[in-house]
């Protein structure tokens, strides 16, 4: 069993008119990080937070910002998200042919680097980068919309990453994003999750969080 699990509530499900209050709620309810979904309208259809919003809310909390870039060619925008206050930056394996370069950019700035995998993207696609990354984010729903149901086969991806971790001693943390609620949390934790991203269930008070 993992010694500690971390909760990273997603602002995608917060009240956009009261982001400061939502940040304070995350602090009060035991969040370790603030998960911020950045969408560009191309990699996913929706458009959400940009650099000005992140910079403006940075002063409202000391919690680390876990910025999830759902954008095409993330190597072009990583420096600006670092500048506006990101502590962790996770980009999508499917969105760039320069994944190694993205990891280098993030680490050179002294930040933590993560790689996200869409549900149907195999773990094997990032084998060569596993020794160098800090977070692997398994999308347990299709990226771009809140409130979806967890896709069952993604739990096995978590288990595979946990098995690789045990065999190799790599230090990455395993994160999941999408469809996490009171019913799905247990199987995900059993599979080996370290960081739980929760949006709708967290803000509705439906997630019974246990460290």
PDB file of C-alpha atoms in Angstrom:
ATOM      1  CA  UNK A   1       0.000   0.000   0.000  1.00  0.00           C
ATOM      2  CA  UNK A   2       1.234   3.495  -0.789  1.00  0.00           C
ATOM      3  CA  UNK A   3       2.409   5.486   2.233  1.00  0.00           C
ATOM      4  CA  UNK A   4       0.654   8.666   1.126  1.00  0.00           C
ATOM      5  CA  UNK A   5      -1.852   9.629  -1.530  1.00  0.00           C
ATOM      6  CA  UNK A   6      -2.437  13.158  -2.742  1.00  0.00           C
ATOM      7  CA  UNK A   7      -5.677  14.875  -3.711  1.00  0.00           C
ATOM      8  CA  UNK A   8      -5.534  17.371  -6.595  1.00  0.00           C
ATOM      9  CA  UNK A   9      -8.998  18.946  -7.048  1.00  0.00           C
ATOM     10  CA  UNK A  10      -9.687  20.220 -10.536  1.00  0.00           C
ATOM     11  CA  UNK A  11     -10.761  23.827 -11.012  1.00  0.00           C
ATOM     12  CA  UNK A  12     -12.552  22.757 -14.200  1.00  0.00           C
ATOM     13  CA  UNK A  13     -15.544  21.907 -11.991  1.00  0.00           C
ATOM     14  CA  UNK A  14     -15.296  24.993  -9.780  1.00  0.00           C
ATOM     15  CA  UNK A  15     -17.483  28.080 -10.035  1.00  0.00           C
ATOM     16  CA  UNK A  16     -15.484  30.219 -12.467  1.00  0.00           C
ATOM     17  CA  UNK A  17     -16.941  33.363 -10.933  1.00  0.00           C
ATOM     18  CA  UNK A  18     -15.574  32.404  -7.493  1.00  0.00           C
ATOM     19  CA  UNK A  19     -12.179  30.850  -8.157  1.00  0.00           C
ATOM     20  CA  UNK A  20     -10.611  32.354  -5.035  1.00  0.00           C
ATOM     21  CA  UNK A  21     -13.308  30.767  -2.856  1.00  0.00           C
ATOM     22  CA  UNK A  22     -12.785  27.453  -4.626  1.00  0.00           C
ATOM     23  CA  UNK A  23      -9.066  27.592  -3.879  1.00  0.00           C
ATOM     24  CA  UNK A  24      -9.797  28.189  -0.207  1.00  0.00           C
ATOM     25  CA  UNK A  25     -12.210  25.239  -0.218  1.00  0.00           C
ATOM     26  CA  UNK A  26      -9.473  23.014  -1.659  1.00  0.00           C
ATOM     27  CA  UNK A  27      -7.175  24.049   1.174  1.00  0.00           C
ATOM     28  CA  UNK A  28      -9.834  23.412   3.824  1.00  0.00           C
ATOM     29  CA  UNK A  29     -10.768  19.976   2.481  1.00  0.00           C
ATOM     30  CA  UNK A  30      -7.261  18.538   2.348  1.00  0.00           C
ATOM     31  CA  UNK A  31      -6.141  19.147  -1.209  1.00  0.00           C
ATOM     32  CA  UNK A  32      -2.397  18.803  -1.748  1.00  0.00           C
ATOM     33  CA  UNK A  33      -2.344  20.414  -5.181  1.00  0.00           C
ATOM     34  CA  UNK A  34      -4.636  22.508  -7.391  1.00  0.00           C
ATOM     35  CA  UNK A  35      -5.251  20.848 -10.748  1.00  0.00           C
ATOM     36  CA  UNK A  36      -5.665  23.405 -13.536  1.00  0.00           C
ATOM     37  CA  UNK A  37      -6.861  22.148 -16.921  1.00  0.00           C
ATOM     38  CA  UNK A  38      -5.624  24.267 -19.814  1.00  0.00           C
ATOM     39  CA  UNK A  39      -7.533  23.598 -23.050  1.00  0.00           C
ATOM     40  CA  UNK A  40      -6.800  25.248 -26.389  1.00  0.00           C
ATOM     41  CA  UNK A  41      -9.879  24.420 -28.480  1.00  0.00           C
ATOM     42  CA  UNK A  42      -7.737  22.252 -30.793  1.00  0.00           C
ATOM     43  CA  UNK A  43      -6.351  19.260 -28.892  1.00  0.00           C
ATOM     44  CA  UNK A  44      -9.734  19.223 -27.156  1.00  0.00           C
ATOM     45  CA  UNK A  45     -12.795  21.219 -28.282  1.00  0.00           C
ATOM     46  CA  UNK A  46     -13.154  23.308 -25.141  1.00  0.00           C
ATOM     47  CA  UNK A  47     -11.223  26.435 -24.132  1.00  0.00           C
ATOM     48  CA  UNK A  48     -10.515  27.071 -20.439  1.00  0.00           C
ATOM     49  CA  UNK A  49      -7.844  28.774 -18.358  1.00  0.00           C
ATOM     50  CA  UNK A  50      -4.947  30.715 -19.858  1.00  0.00           C
ATOM     51  CA  UNK A  51      -1.856  32.343 -18.424  1.00  0.00           C
ATOM     52  CA  UNK A  52      -3.566  35.569 -17.202  1.00  0.00           C
ATOM     53  CA  UNK A  53      -6.107  33.641 -15.119  1.00  0.00           C
ATOM     54  CA  UNK A  54      -3.460  31.399 -13.583  1.00  0.00           C
ATOM     55  CA  UNK A  55      -1.265  34.368 -12.782  1.00  0.00           C
ATOM     56  CA  UNK A  56      -4.169  36.251 -11.193  1.00  0.00           C
ATOM     57  CA  UNK A  57      -5.157  33.378  -8.860  1.00  0.00           C
ATOM     58  CA  UNK A  58      -1.584  32.417  -7.949  1.00  0.00           C
ATOM     59  CA  UNK A  59      -1.617  34.836  -4.985  1.00  0.00           C
ATOM     60  CA  UNK A  60      -4.761  33.244  -3.517  1.00  0.00           C
ATOM     61  CA  UNK A  61      -3.097  30.043  -2.277  1.00  0.00           C
ATOM     62  CA  UNK A  62       0.282  28.564  -1.420  1.00  0.00           C
ATOM     63  CA  UNK A  63      -0.748  25.142  -2.720  1.00  0.00           C
ATOM     64  CA  UNK A  64       1.283  23.938  -5.721  1.00  0.00           C
ATOM     65  CA  UNK A  65      -0.351  24.450  -9.110  1.00  0.00           C
ATOM     66  CA  UNK A  66      -0.633  21.221 -11.070  1.00  0.00           C
ATOM     67  CA  UNK A  67      -1.101  22.547 -14.622  1.00  0.00           C
ATOM     68  CA  UNK A  68      -2.420  20.019 -17.165  1.00  0.00           C
ATOM     69  CA  UNK A  69      -1.801  21.204 -20.711  1.00  0.00           C
ATOM     70  CA  UNK A  70      -4.403  19.801 -23.092  1.00  0.00           C
ATOM     71  CA  UNK A  71      -2.890  21.783 -25.944  1.00  0.00           C
ATOM     72  CA  UNK A  72      -1.194  21.089 -29.247  1.00  0.00           C
ATOM     73  CA  UNK A  73       2.567  21.655 -29.439  1.00  0.00           C
ATOM     74  CA  UNK A  74       3.008  22.204 -25.689  1.00  0.00           C
ATOM     75  CA  UNK A  75       6.708  22.952 -26.180  1.00  0.00           C
ATOM     76  CA  UNK A  76       5.644  26.389 -27.469  1.00  0.00           C
ATOM     77  CA  UNK A  77       3.679  27.354 -24.361  1.00  0.00           C
ATOM     78  CA  UNK A  78       5.492  25.591 -21.505  1.00  0.00           C
ATOM     79  CA  UNK A  79       7.770  28.592 -20.732  1.00  0.00           C
ATOM     80  CA  UNK A  80       4.825  30.975 -20.355  1.00  0.00           C
ATOM     81  CA  UNK A  81       2.969  28.629 -17.979  1.00  0.00           C
ATOM     82  CA  UNK A  82       6.101  28.294 -15.889  1.00  0.00           C
ATOM     83  CA  UNK A  83       6.338  32.097 -15.769  1.00  0.00           C
ATOM     84  CA  UNK A  84       2.742  32.514 -14.576  1.00  0.00           C
ATOM     85  CA  UNK A  85       3.110  30.218 -11.564  1.00  0.00           C
ATOM     86  CA  UNK A  86       2.935  26.519 -12.478  1.00  0.00           C
ATOM     87  CA  UNK A  87       4.767  24.118 -10.147  1.00  0.00           C
ATOM     88  CA  UNK A  88       3.943  20.916 -12.025  1.00  0.00           C
ATOM     89  CA  UNK A  89       3.398  20.884 -15.775  1.00  0.00           C
ATOM     90  CA  UNK A  90       1.869  17.858 -17.442  1.00  0.00           C
ATOM     91  CA  UNK A  91       1.623  17.684 -21.230  1.00  0.00           C
ATOM     92  CA  UNK A  92       0.045  15.074 -23.490  1.00  0.00           C
ATOM     93  CA  UNK A  93       2.139  12.450 -25.195  1.00  0.00           C
ATOM     94  CA  UNK A  94      -0.289  12.604 -28.127  1.00  0.00           C
ATOM     95  CA  UNK A  95       0.097  16.378 -28.577  1.00  0.00           C
ATOM     96  CA  UNK A  96       3.791  16.585 -29.450  1.00  0.00           C
ATOM     97  CA  UNK A  97       6.606  14.814 -31.259  1.00  0.00           C
ATOM     98  CA  UNK A  98       9.056  16.530 -28.900  1.00  0.00           C
ATOM     99  CA  UNK A  99       8.187  14.882 -25.583  1.00  0.00           C
ATOM    100  CA  UNK A 100      11.807  14.680 -24.451  1.00  0.00           C
ATOM    101  CA  UNK A 101      12.289  18.376 -25.205  1.00  0.00           C
ATOM    102  CA  UNK A 102       9.189  19.218 -23.163  1.00  0.00           C
ATOM    103  CA  UNK A 103      10.555  17.320 -20.160  1.00  0.00           C
ATOM    104  CA  UNK A 104      13.878  19.129 -20.491  1.00  0.00           C
ATOM    105  CA  UNK A 105      12.213  22.554 -20.668  1.00  0.00           C
ATOM    106  CA  UNK A 106      10.245  21.869 -17.501  1.00  0.00           C
ATOM    107  CA  UNK A 107      13.180  20.467 -15.543  1.00  0.00           C
ATOM    108  CA  UNK A 108      15.540  23.230 -16.636  1.00  0.00           C
ATOM    109  CA  UNK A 109      13.137  25.683 -14.995  1.00  0.00           C
ATOM    110  CA  UNK A 110      13.250  23.700 -11.754  1.00  0.00           C
ATOM    111  CA  UNK A 111       9.669  22.425 -12.076  1.00  0.00           C
ATOM    112  CA  UNK A 112       8.170  18.918 -12.040  1.00  0.00           C
ATOM    113  CA  UNK A 113       7.376  17.289 -15.398  1.00  0.00           C
ATOM    114  CA  UNK A 114       4.419  15.046 -16.134  1.00  0.00           C
ATOM    115  CA  UNK A 115       3.176  13.169 -19.173  1.00  0.00           C
ATOM    116  CA  UNK A 116      -0.532  12.504 -19.697  1.00  0.00           C
ATOM    117  CA  UNK A 117      -1.942   9.564 -21.635  1.00  0.00           C
ATOM    118  CA  UNK A 118      -5.399   9.535 -23.227  1.00  0.00           C
ATOM    119  CA  UNK A 119      -7.419   6.395 -22.402  1.00  0.00           C
ATOM    120  CA  UNK A 120      -6.447   4.457 -25.546  1.00  0.00           C
ATOM    121  CA  UNK A 121      -2.764   5.489 -25.542  1.00  0.00           C
ATOM    122  CA  UNK A 122      -0.628   2.574 -24.285  1.00  0.00           C
ATOM    123  CA  UNK A 123       1.825   2.885 -21.430  1.00  0.00           C
ATOM    124  CA  UNK A 124       4.502   1.470 -23.740  1.00  0.00           C
ATOM    125  CA  UNK A 125       4.495   4.728 -25.724  1.00  0.00           C
ATOM    126  CA  UNK A 126       6.412   6.465 -22.905  1.00  0.00           C
ATOM    127  CA  UNK A 127       8.746   3.620 -21.855  1.00  0.00           C
ATOM    128  CA  UNK A 128      11.899   5.574 -22.709  1.00  0.00           C
ATOM    129  CA  UNK A 129      10.824   8.603 -20.675  1.00  0.00           C
ATOM    130  CA  UNK A 130       9.689   6.840 -17.499  1.00  0.00           C
ATOM    131  CA  UNK A 131      13.105   7.193 -15.799  1.00  0.00           C
ATOM    132  CA  UNK A 132      13.027  10.975 -16.242  1.00  0.00           C
ATOM    133  CA  UNK A 133       9.485  12.108 -15.478  1.00  0.00           C
ATOM    134  CA  UNK A 134       7.882  13.015 -12.176  1.00  0.00           C
ATOM    135  CA  UNK A 135       4.215  12.213 -12.906  1.00  0.00           C
ATOM    136  CA  UNK A 136       2.366   9.919 -15.276  1.00  0.00           C
ATOM    137  CA  UNK A 137      -1.216  11.115 -15.611  1.00  0.00           C
ATOM    138  CA  UNK A 138      -3.584   8.380 -16.767  1.00  0.00           C
ATOM    139  CA  UNK A 139      -6.702   9.930 -18.267  1.00  0.00           C
ATOM    140  CA  UNK A 140      -9.518   7.697 -17.040  1.00  0.00           C
ATOM    141  CA  UNK A 141     -12.008   9.537 -19.266  1.00  0.00           C
ATOM    142  CA  UNK A 142     -11.626  11.183 -22.662  1.00  0.00           C
ATOM    143  CA  UNK A 143     -10.071  14.612 -22.109  1.00  0.00           C
ATOM    144  CA  UNK A 144     -12.035  17.790 -22.569  1.00  0.00           C
ATOM    145  CA  UNK A 145     -15.221  17.464 -20.519  1.00  0.00           C
ATOM    146  CA  UNK A 146     -16.038  17.135 -16.826  1.00  0.00           C
ATOM    147  CA  UNK A 147     -18.577  14.751 -15.343  1.00  0.00           C
ATOM    148  CA  UNK A 148     -17.791  11.660 -17.438  1.00  0.00           C
ATOM    149  CA  UNK A 149     -17.810   8.064 -16.188  1.00  0.00           C
ATOM    150  CA  UNK A 150     -14.506   6.310 -15.617  1.00  0.00           C
ATOM    151  CA  UNK A 151     -13.436   4.001 -18.464  1.00  0.00           C
ATOM    152  CA  UNK A 152     -12.819   0.604 -16.773  1.00  0.00           C
ATOM    153  CA  UNK A 153      -9.782  -0.526 -18.791  1.00  0.00           C
ATOM    154  CA  UNK A 154      -7.803   2.507 -17.654  1.00  0.00           C
ATOM    155  CA  UNK A 155      -7.497   0.955 -14.190  1.00  0.00           C
ATOM    156  CA  UNK A 156      -5.268  -1.720 -15.732  1.00  0.00           C
ATOM    157  CA  UNK A 157      -2.996   1.006 -17.107  1.00  0.00           C
ATOM    158  CA  UNK A 158      -2.541   2.253 -13.555  1.00  0.00           C
ATOM    159  CA  UNK A 159      -1.723  -1.271 -12.413  1.00  0.00           C
ATOM    160  CA  UNK A 160       0.820  -1.678 -15.221  1.00  0.00           C
ATOM    161  CA  UNK A 161       2.557   1.574 -14.265  1.00  0.00           C
ATOM    162  CA  UNK A 162       2.649   0.487 -10.621  1.00  0.00           C
ATOM    163  CA  UNK A 163       4.188  -2.866 -11.625  1.00  0.00           C
ATOM    164  CA  UNK A 164       6.857  -1.124 -13.709  1.00  0.00           C
ATOM    165  CA  UNK A 165       7.605   1.138 -10.765  1.00  0.00           C
ATOM    166  CA  UNK A 166       8.120  -1.845  -8.470  1.00  0.00           C
ATOM    167  CA  UNK A 167      10.374  -3.613 -10.981  1.00  0.00           C
ATOM    168  CA  UNK A 168      12.543  -0.612 -11.847  1.00  0.00           C
ATOM    169  CA  UNK A 169      12.490   1.668  -8.828  1.00  0.00           C
ATOM    170  CA  UNK A 170      11.559   4.662 -10.988  1.00  0.00           C
ATOM    171  CA  UNK A 171      10.343   7.579  -8.882  1.00  0.00           C
ATOM    172  CA  UNK A 172       7.392   8.877 -10.930  1.00  0.00           C
ATOM    173  CA  UNK A 173       4.032   9.286  -9.252  1.00  0.00           C
ATOM    174  CA  UNK A 174       0.911   7.843 -10.847  1.00  0.00           C
ATOM    175  CA  UNK A 175      -2.012  10.233 -11.234  1.00  0.00           C
ATOM    176  CA  UNK A 176      -5.547   9.687 -12.536  1.00  0.00           C
ATOM    177  CA  UNK A 177      -8.010  12.195 -13.912  1.00  0.00           C
ATOM    178  CA  UNK A 178     -11.691  11.663 -14.695  1.00  0.00           C
ATOM    179  CA  UNK A 179     -14.678   9.871 -13.238  1.00  0.00           C
ATOM    180  CA  UNK A 180     -13.207   9.576  -9.752  1.00  0.00           C
ATOM    181  CA  UNK A 181     -15.949   9.267  -7.152  1.00  0.00           C
ATOM    182  CA  UNK A 182     -16.803   7.299  -4.014  1.00  0.00           C
ATOM    183  CA  UNK A 183     -17.437   4.177  -6.126  1.00  0.00           C
ATOM    184  CA  UNK A 184     -14.307   4.260  -8.307  1.00  0.00           C
ATOM    185  CA  UNK A 185     -11.789   5.615  -5.798  1.00  0.00           C
ATOM    186  CA  UNK A 186     -11.155   2.283  -4.041  1.00  0.00           C
ATOM    187  CA  UNK A 187     -10.206   0.264  -7.145  1.00  0.00           C
ATOM    188  CA  UNK A 188      -7.918   3.069  -8.324  1.00  0.00           C
ATOM    189  CA  UNK A 189      -6.110   3.228  -4.994  1.00  0.00           C
ATOM    190  CA  UNK A 190      -5.791  -0.561  -4.974  1.00  0.00           C
ATOM    191  CA  UNK A 191      -4.258  -0.419  -8.459  1.00  0.00           C
ATOM    192  CA  UNK A 192      -1.496   1.903  -7.234  1.00  0.00           C
ATOM    193  CA  UNK A 193      -2.548   5.520  -7.712  1.00  0.00           C
ATOM    194  CA  UNK A 194      -0.534   8.240  -5.946  1.00  0.00           C
ATOM    195  CA  UNK A 195      -2.384  11.405  -7.025  1.00  0.00           C
ATOM    196  CA  UNK A 196      -6.151  11.613  -7.443  1.00  0.00           C
ATOM    197  CA  UNK A 197      -7.582  14.405  -9.596  1.00  0.00           C
ATOM    198  CA  UNK A 198     -11.250  15.001  -8.863  1.00  0.00           C
ATOM    199  CA  UNK A 199     -13.526  17.713 -10.184  1.00  0.00           C
ATOM    200  CA  UNK A 200     -17.278  17.221 -10.073  1.00  0.00           C
ATOM    201  CA  UNK A 201     -17.278  14.779  -7.137  1.00  0.00           C
ATOM    202  CA  UNK A 202     -14.966  16.944  -5.060  1.00  0.00           C
ATOM    203  CA  UNK A 203     -16.917  20.166  -5.483  1.00  0.00           C
ATOM    204  CA  UNK A 204     -20.246  18.407  -4.911  1.00  0.00           C
ATOM    205  CA  UNK A 205     -18.912  16.915  -1.668  1.00  0.00           C
ATOM    206  CA  UNK A 206     -19.346  13.342  -2.913  1.00  0.00           C
ATOM    207  CA  UNK A 207     -15.718  12.215  -2.605  1.00  0.00           C
ATOM    208  CA  UNK A 208     -14.878  10.680   0.764  1.00  0.00           C
ATOM    209  CA  UNK A 209     -11.151  11.407   0.716  1.00  0.00           C
ATOM    210  CA  UNK A 210      -8.781   9.305   2.818  1.00  0.00           C
ATOM    211  CA  UNK A 211      -5.036  10.003   2.774  1.00  0.00           C
TER     212      UNK A 211
END
